[in-house]
């Protein structure tokens, strides 16, 4: 049961569309490197297309309306109200917009031997040794006591300075290289080098930590922030630089944060390109905190989504507890998250018949989990059949896979949380090489097929 390579099937016209989608995707990757940036970008795009904030709406909602709700600037639910009653359920595309990275601690700034650093705590699952000796950027916000928010983005413009995490030179690494890979770089060693120049004009009695003081002076001049403001900041350290075409044939994309922005972007694009008012209400849900267990107010486990659907029903004049439960239970969802792409260099980690391959289209994961499917949403066979039919009807290239060989590891997504409502949900997404590395690789054909798949699903599920 081998699946075909999608590249072999494209017409000139399709190749043109494929390039357009991928060019827009790269721009979005560059502009949305954090969950907050993704939400800002999304709201800007969808408002251009007539989506209105549920909070601002006076009067009632009706078929054809486009609305959205944002939770704390980090997750969003958008709806295109369909012709059928909401109680009949929605077609939902869900993806996450947080990615593994390195977060700055609340009391981060220190100086050691005239070098200034920011102390950090990594976010999500990373191989720590991959994050050293790279140009890094800092994105985020500083919330000040007076209620103002300072946006920070340093390291992306060609003129910007970048930040850096050091590693030991090879010449002195005899002992380090004997360590296990998990211990070569430990969590507390991921501190960010941010300065080495002492503040010159200090009086003699306060020359201590002059490099740190100079960094503080720069932060104060540029952003109006003081050291205590770090206490209420969310600063994320990510690889600096733009998404790039990868391969001499330009068939792939190398970029930071493709898990899971590749699914978020394609879901959003599909949502925005729904031409007519759909039969069933279409929904695109982009959530935060998946990489740390979907926790918190902005993660999938929060009531944000459920509350938004309740507001939607209320706006349509048909809210009741039962209507809400029915709307959720009768929904169909693609929980969209990336899959492990088969990597010949590490072939022993995969079972070849049930692996996802770059270029063979969107991946359906009937289940995820680890050690005996533990923690998995195991989609119903009947639902898998329905999704297969939709994809085949719309000529979407798809493949099925599981994450590596049995008992080699595992991973989770947001599917099991949506399944709590009793709705049909299956994991689907794009295969990625070097998932969770600073630069991840996807196939442009798979990006295109995911976009096609999500469009088909919104229309026909
Ligand atoms: Mn993911
Ligand atoms: Mn992930």
XYZ file of C-alpha atoms and ligand atoms in Angstrom:
463
model
C 0.000 0.000 0.000
C 2.526 2.610 -1.056
C 1.318 6.143 -1.476
C 2.343 8.165 -4.491
C 4.724 11.097 -4.464
C 2.509 14.128 -5.035
C 5.168 15.980 -7.056
C 4.655 13.487 -9.907
C 1.014 14.447 -10.295
C 1.009 18.227 -10.632
C -0.053 20.271 -13.638
C 1.679 23.581 -14.419
C -1.285 25.388 -12.948
C -1.096 23.434 -9.712
C 2.628 24.065 -9.455
C 1.928 27.765 -9.713
C -0.637 27.574 -6.923
C 1.780 25.450 -4.866
C 4.441 28.156 -5.150
C 2.015 30.922 -4.217
C 0.855 29.088 -1.099
C 4.413 28.355 -0.026
C 5.628 31.906 -0.644
C 2.854 33.253 1.564
C 3.628 30.579 4.137
C 7.258 31.695 4.354
C 6.204 35.311 4.931
C 3.890 34.197 7.743
C 6.673 32.137 9.328
C 8.885 35.239 9.335
C 6.225 37.497 10.801
C 4.836 35.006 13.302
C 7.615 33.546 15.410
C 5.672 33.552 18.682
C 2.059 32.749 19.548
C 1.351 36.435 20.161
C 2.784 37.425 16.784
C 0.750 34.685 15.080
C -2.459 35.959 16.670
C -1.722 39.546 15.710
C -1.035 38.492 12.138
C -4.146 36.304 12.022
C -6.455 39.022 13.351
C -5.062 41.499 10.822
C -5.699 39.063 7.965
C -9.157 37.923 8.977
C -10.442 41.426 9.736
C -9.501 42.387 6.182
C -11.796 39.574 5.105
C -14.752 40.720 7.167
C -14.310 38.751 10.385
C -15.541 40.649 13.455
C -14.620 40.251 17.103
C -17.442 38.497 18.987
C -16.992 40.999 21.832
C -17.766 43.966 19.592
C -20.928 42.620 18.057
C -24.187 44.265 18.951
C -27.283 42.537 17.669
C -27.740 39.040 16.430
C -25.608 36.729 14.348
C -26.860 34.884 11.307
C -25.868 32.474 8.558
C -22.899 33.714 6.571
C -21.457 35.853 9.379
C -17.730 35.691 10.110
C -16.679 36.112 13.733
C -13.720 35.419 15.990
C -12.682 35.401 19.632
C -9.161 35.831 21.006
C -7.926 34.542 24.360
C -5.244 36.721 25.991
C -3.595 37.446 22.680
C -2.349 33.859 22.402
C -5.136 31.728 20.983
C -8.006 32.333 18.616
C -11.233 30.685 17.483
C -12.820 31.884 14.249
C -16.157 30.860 12.829
C -17.907 31.113 9.496
C -21.547 30.516 10.324
C -23.090 27.901 8.063
C -26.589 27.247 6.785
C -27.365 24.349 9.139
C -28.177 24.977 12.813
C -25.043 25.101 14.945
C -26.463 22.242 17.011
C -25.751 19.986 14.030
C -22.052 20.535 14.658
C -19.126 22.315 13.061
C -16.247 21.359 10.817
C -13.249 22.302 12.909
C -9.615 22.763 11.946
C -7.424 22.936 15.047
C -3.694 23.590 15.205
C -1.221 25.054 17.673
C 0.899 28.158 17.286
C 3.412 27.775 20.110
C 6.743 26.187 19.257
C 9.723 24.898 21.233
C 12.027 27.750 22.196
C 14.000 29.232 25.062
C 12.172 31.515 27.508
C 13.858 34.230 29.565
C 13.515 33.760 33.341
C 11.787 36.354 35.527
C 15.043 37.450 37.193
C 17.339 36.862 34.251
C 20.084 39.443 34.011
C 23.572 38.809 35.431
C 27.207 39.476 34.732
C 30.080 37.035 34.945
C 33.681 38.078 34.217
C 32.507 41.102 32.260
C 30.098 39.176 30.086
C 26.368 39.835 30.531
C 23.794 37.053 30.231
C 20.075 36.377 30.393
C 19.199 33.267 32.356
C 16.609 31.058 30.669
C 14.282 28.106 31.014
C 13.602 26.209 27.798
C 10.009 25.692 26.589
C 8.843 22.397 25.102
C 10.893 19.379 24.108
C 14.282 20.326 22.741
C 17.639 18.650 22.199
C 19.554 21.333 24.075
C 22.798 20.783 22.198
C 21.062 21.942 18.988
C 20.487 25.476 20.324
C 24.067 26.607 20.932
C 26.257 28.671 18.582
C 23.350 29.953 16.485
C 22.288 33.529 15.789
C 19.270 34.020 18.053
C 16.527 36.615 18.230
C 14.426 37.818 21.154
C 10.684 38.310 20.684
C 8.091 39.140 23.264
C 6.461 41.645 25.527
C 7.272 43.495 28.694
C 4.157 44.374 30.695
C 4.782 47.443 32.827
C 3.144 48.333 36.126
C 1.348 51.282 34.541
C -0.533 48.843 32.279
C 1.450 49.578 29.130
C 2.929 46.808 27.006
C 6.309 47.116 25.332
C 6.762 44.930 22.255
C 10.244 43.558 21.757
C 11.749 42.114 18.595
C 15.521 42.059 18.328
C 17.585 40.075 15.867
C 15.452 39.766 12.747
C 16.434 42.836 10.720
C 19.755 42.607 8.908
C 20.856 45.679 10.902
C 19.845 44.189 14.269
C 22.306 42.580 16.651
C 21.697 38.895 17.396
C 21.996 36.954 20.650
C 24.019 33.801 21.226
C 24.532 30.722 23.396
C 28.122 29.551 23.614
C 29.572 26.037 23.430
C 32.979 24.786 24.502
C 35.660 24.926 21.803
C 36.482 21.534 20.269
C 40.112 21.832 21.404
C 39.089 21.517 25.048
C 36.113 19.208 24.603
C 37.714 15.861 25.305
C 35.716 15.424 28.491
C 32.508 17.019 27.188
C 32.418 14.689 24.193
C 32.370 11.661 26.499
C 29.019 12.794 27.941
C 25.623 11.498 26.902
C 23.952 13.762 24.322
C 21.234 14.707 26.842
C 23.917 16.035 29.194
C 26.340 17.726 26.810
C 24.410 20.969 27.216
C 22.293 21.085 30.354
C 19.285 23.322 30.962
C 21.120 25.886 33.066
C 23.794 26.222 30.385
C 21.344 27.750 27.899
C 22.036 31.294 29.058
C 21.978 34.004 26.462
C 25.066 36.134 25.880
C 23.858 39.718 25.510
C 26.773 42.035 26.195
C 30.469 42.542 26.912
C 30.997 46.313 26.983
C 31.144 48.061 30.349
C 29.353 51.309 30.947
C 32.125 53.905 30.849
C 30.751 56.847 32.772
C 30.242 55.075 36.113
C 31.644 56.625 39.290
C 34.515 54.533 40.738
C 32.545 53.171 43.683
C 29.838 51.600 41.481
C 31.953 49.953 38.792
C 30.609 46.530 39.749
C 28.616 44.836 36.968
C 29.319 47.650 34.540
C 28.523 45.409 31.545
C 25.144 44.512 32.988
C 24.519 48.171 33.754
C 25.302 49.082 30.175
C 22.785 46.504 28.925
C 20.194 47.983 31.288
C 20.973 51.456 30.014
C 20.409 50.335 26.421
C 17.136 48.620 27.360
C 16.017 51.746 29.156
C 16.913 54.076 26.305
C 15.424 51.882 23.615
C 12.358 50.456 25.370
C 11.882 52.488 28.534
C 12.170 49.407 30.745
C 13.982 48.815 34.019
C 15.415 45.646 35.505
C 12.311 45.021 37.629
C 10.178 45.002 34.493
C 11.644 41.583 33.615
C 9.407 40.301 36.416
C 6.373 40.793 34.216
C 7.851 40.030 30.812
C 7.420 37.183 28.352
C 10.568 37.097 26.260
C 11.133 34.210 23.891
C 14.480 33.339 22.357
C 14.132 31.852 18.877
C 16.491 31.255 15.957
C 17.154 34.511 14.101
C 16.497 34.700 10.384
C 13.942 34.077 7.723
C 12.389 30.904 6.331
C 14.386 29.648 3.354
C 13.847 27.401 0.381
C 15.737 24.179 0.963
C 17.325 21.924 -1.653
C 18.736 22.817 -5.072
C 15.303 22.015 -6.488
C 13.673 24.371 -3.942
C 11.245 21.575 -3.060
C 11.411 22.091 0.704
C 11.286 24.836 3.325
C 13.773 25.163 6.178
C 12.466 27.363 8.973
C 11.952 27.748 12.694
C 8.573 26.857 14.224
C 7.017 24.799 11.453
C 5.646 22.579 14.253
C 2.871 23.550 14.153
C 2.639 26.739 12.146
C 2.659 24.700 8.956
C -0.754 23.335 9.956
C -1.914 26.648 11.466
C -1.059 28.540 8.291
C -2.658 26.036 5.920
C -5.768 25.775 8.116
C -6.147 29.550 8.191
C -5.605 29.826 4.436
C -8.273 27.167 3.841
C -10.663 28.958 6.193
C -10.181 32.293 4.445
C -10.644 30.825 1.018
C -14.002 29.269 1.698
C -15.959 30.956 -1.065
C -19.596 30.306 -0.388
C -21.412 30.090 2.901
C -20.816 26.491 4.006
C -23.502 23.983 4.949
C -21.984 23.375 8.358
C -20.343 26.142 10.346
C -16.607 26.219 9.651
C -14.201 26.825 12.512
C -10.480 27.374 12.703
C -8.939 27.115 16.140
C -5.329 28.126 16.768
C -4.153 27.433 20.305
C -1.181 28.019 22.553
C 0.752 25.793 25.023
C 0.476 22.505 23.104
C 4.198 21.953 23.507
C 3.879 21.935 27.305
C 0.723 19.851 27.605
C -2.040 22.230 26.401
C -2.222 23.747 29.877
C -3.152 27.255 31.007
C -5.928 29.624 29.993
C -4.679 29.773 26.399
C -4.086 26.019 25.978
C -6.585 23.555 24.527
C -7.528 22.267 27.971
C -9.022 25.633 28.937
C -12.717 26.381 28.461
C -11.917 29.140 25.955
C -13.166 27.234 22.918
C -16.297 25.959 24.639
C -17.048 29.471 25.934
C -16.622 30.922 22.443
C -19.108 28.423 21.015
C -21.522 29.332 23.835
C -21.176 33.020 22.911
C -21.753 32.147 19.280
C -24.951 30.283 20.110
C -26.058 33.177 22.301
C -25.364 35.657 19.508
C -27.528 33.543 17.229
C -30.301 33.561 19.795
C -30.234 29.814 20.367
C -28.052 29.250 23.416
C -28.909 26.519 25.849
C -26.639 24.152 27.736
C -27.963 21.302 25.619
C -27.502 23.192 22.346
C -23.884 23.859 23.313
C -23.220 20.221 24.116
C -24.846 19.098 20.883
C -22.912 21.615 18.814
C -19.659 20.254 20.222
C -20.627 16.578 20.161
C -21.834 16.726 16.553
C -18.688 18.411 15.300
C -15.970 16.852 13.159
C -12.400 17.935 13.647
C -9.013 17.630 12.065
C -6.571 18.061 14.907
C -3.734 19.287 12.801
C -0.230 18.761 13.961
C 3.002 17.772 12.331
C 4.152 14.199 11.871
C 7.652 12.752 11.923
C 8.950 12.594 8.349
C 10.851 9.415 7.488
C 14.545 10.214 7.644
C 16.777 7.627 5.915
C 19.706 8.706 8.096
C 17.738 7.521 11.139
C 15.725 4.790 9.464
C 15.963 2.485 12.486
C 13.568 4.764 14.411
C 10.759 4.215 11.894
C 8.627 1.312 10.750
C 8.721 1.930 7.032
C 5.213 0.801 6.074
C 3.685 3.088 8.688
C 5.910 6.128 8.396
C 5.162 9.521 6.847
C 7.231 10.499 3.818
C 8.063 13.958 2.541
C 6.133 14.707 -0.635
C 3.414 12.089 -0.198
C 0.780 14.495 1.072
C -1.057 15.220 4.287
C -0.573 12.622 7.018
C -3.419 11.019 8.953
C -2.409 9.702 12.370
C -5.232 7.469 13.576
C -3.522 7.500 16.947
C -0.522 9.050 18.635
C 0.614 8.348 22.185
C 3.420 6.196 23.547
C 3.870 2.693 24.966
C 0.668 0.928 23.986
C -1.069 4.035 22.555
C -1.124 5.575 26.026
C -2.500 9.119 26.058
C -3.755 8.797 22.517
C -6.926 9.843 20.780
C -7.607 6.765 18.698
C -9.891 7.957 15.907
C -12.864 5.780 14.950
C -12.493 3.634 11.851
C -15.817 4.990 10.572
C -14.497 8.526 10.819
C -11.191 7.627 9.156
C -13.240 6.200 6.281
C -15.203 9.451 6.007
C -12.048 11.555 5.944
C -10.469 9.237 3.323
C -13.546 9.671 1.164
C -13.392 13.463 1.427
C -9.704 13.541 0.517
C -10.166 11.146 -2.420
C -13.169 13.101 -3.719
C -11.051 16.253 -3.785
C -7.872 14.660 -5.139
C -5.905 15.331 -1.985
C -2.698 13.319 -1.659
C -2.685 11.724 1.788
C -0.813 9.052 3.690
C -1.228 7.367 7.055
C 1.475 7.025 9.664
C 2.383 6.642 13.281
C 5.157 8.375 15.136
C 8.105 6.012 14.783
C 8.480 2.392 15.780
C 6.467 0.910 18.624
C 8.062 1.766 21.991
C 10.628 4.145 20.464
C 9.008 7.193 22.042
C 5.868 9.106 21.273
C 4.081 12.389 21.421
C 0.741 14.054 21.927
C -1.485 16.612 20.244
C -4.728 18.425 21.072
C -6.936 15.679 19.596
C -7.701 13.865 22.855
C -8.939 17.109 24.432
C -11.434 17.857 21.654
C -12.500 14.212 21.853
C -13.694 14.826 25.431
C -16.774 16.501 23.927
C -17.597 13.285 22.100
C -16.844 14.740 18.683
C -15.115 12.895 15.861
C -11.467 13.921 15.674
C -8.351 12.640 13.981
C -4.788 13.887 13.894
C -3.660 15.111 10.528
C -0.778 17.240 9.407
C 2.446 17.730 7.564
C 5.548 15.541 7.795
C 8.596 17.330 9.184
C 12.285 16.453 9.210
C 14.233 17.329 12.385
C 11.069 18.196 14.321
C 11.711 20.551 17.285
C 15.165 21.495 15.994
C 15.916 25.220 15.560
C 15.409 24.754 11.826
C 12.845 22.197 10.698
C 12.253 20.999 7.140
C 8.966 20.400 5.308
C 8.061 19.584 1.708
C 6.299 22.288 -0.281
C 4.109 19.587 -1.835
C 2.883 18.580 1.617
C 2.149 22.199 2.542
C 0.057 22.447 -0.612
C -1.733 19.146 0.006
C -2.514 20.146 3.604
C -4.095 23.363 2.352
C -6.154 21.379 -0.181
C -7.140 18.858 2.477
C -8.347 21.525 4.924
C -10.371 23.242 2.216
C -12.016 19.954 1.299
C -12.737 19.154 4.932
C -14.400 22.499 5.634
C -16.608 21.984 2.615
C -17.565 18.337 2.967
C -17.087 16.994 6.493
Mn 2.991 20.010 17.352
Mn 5.791 19.687 18.901
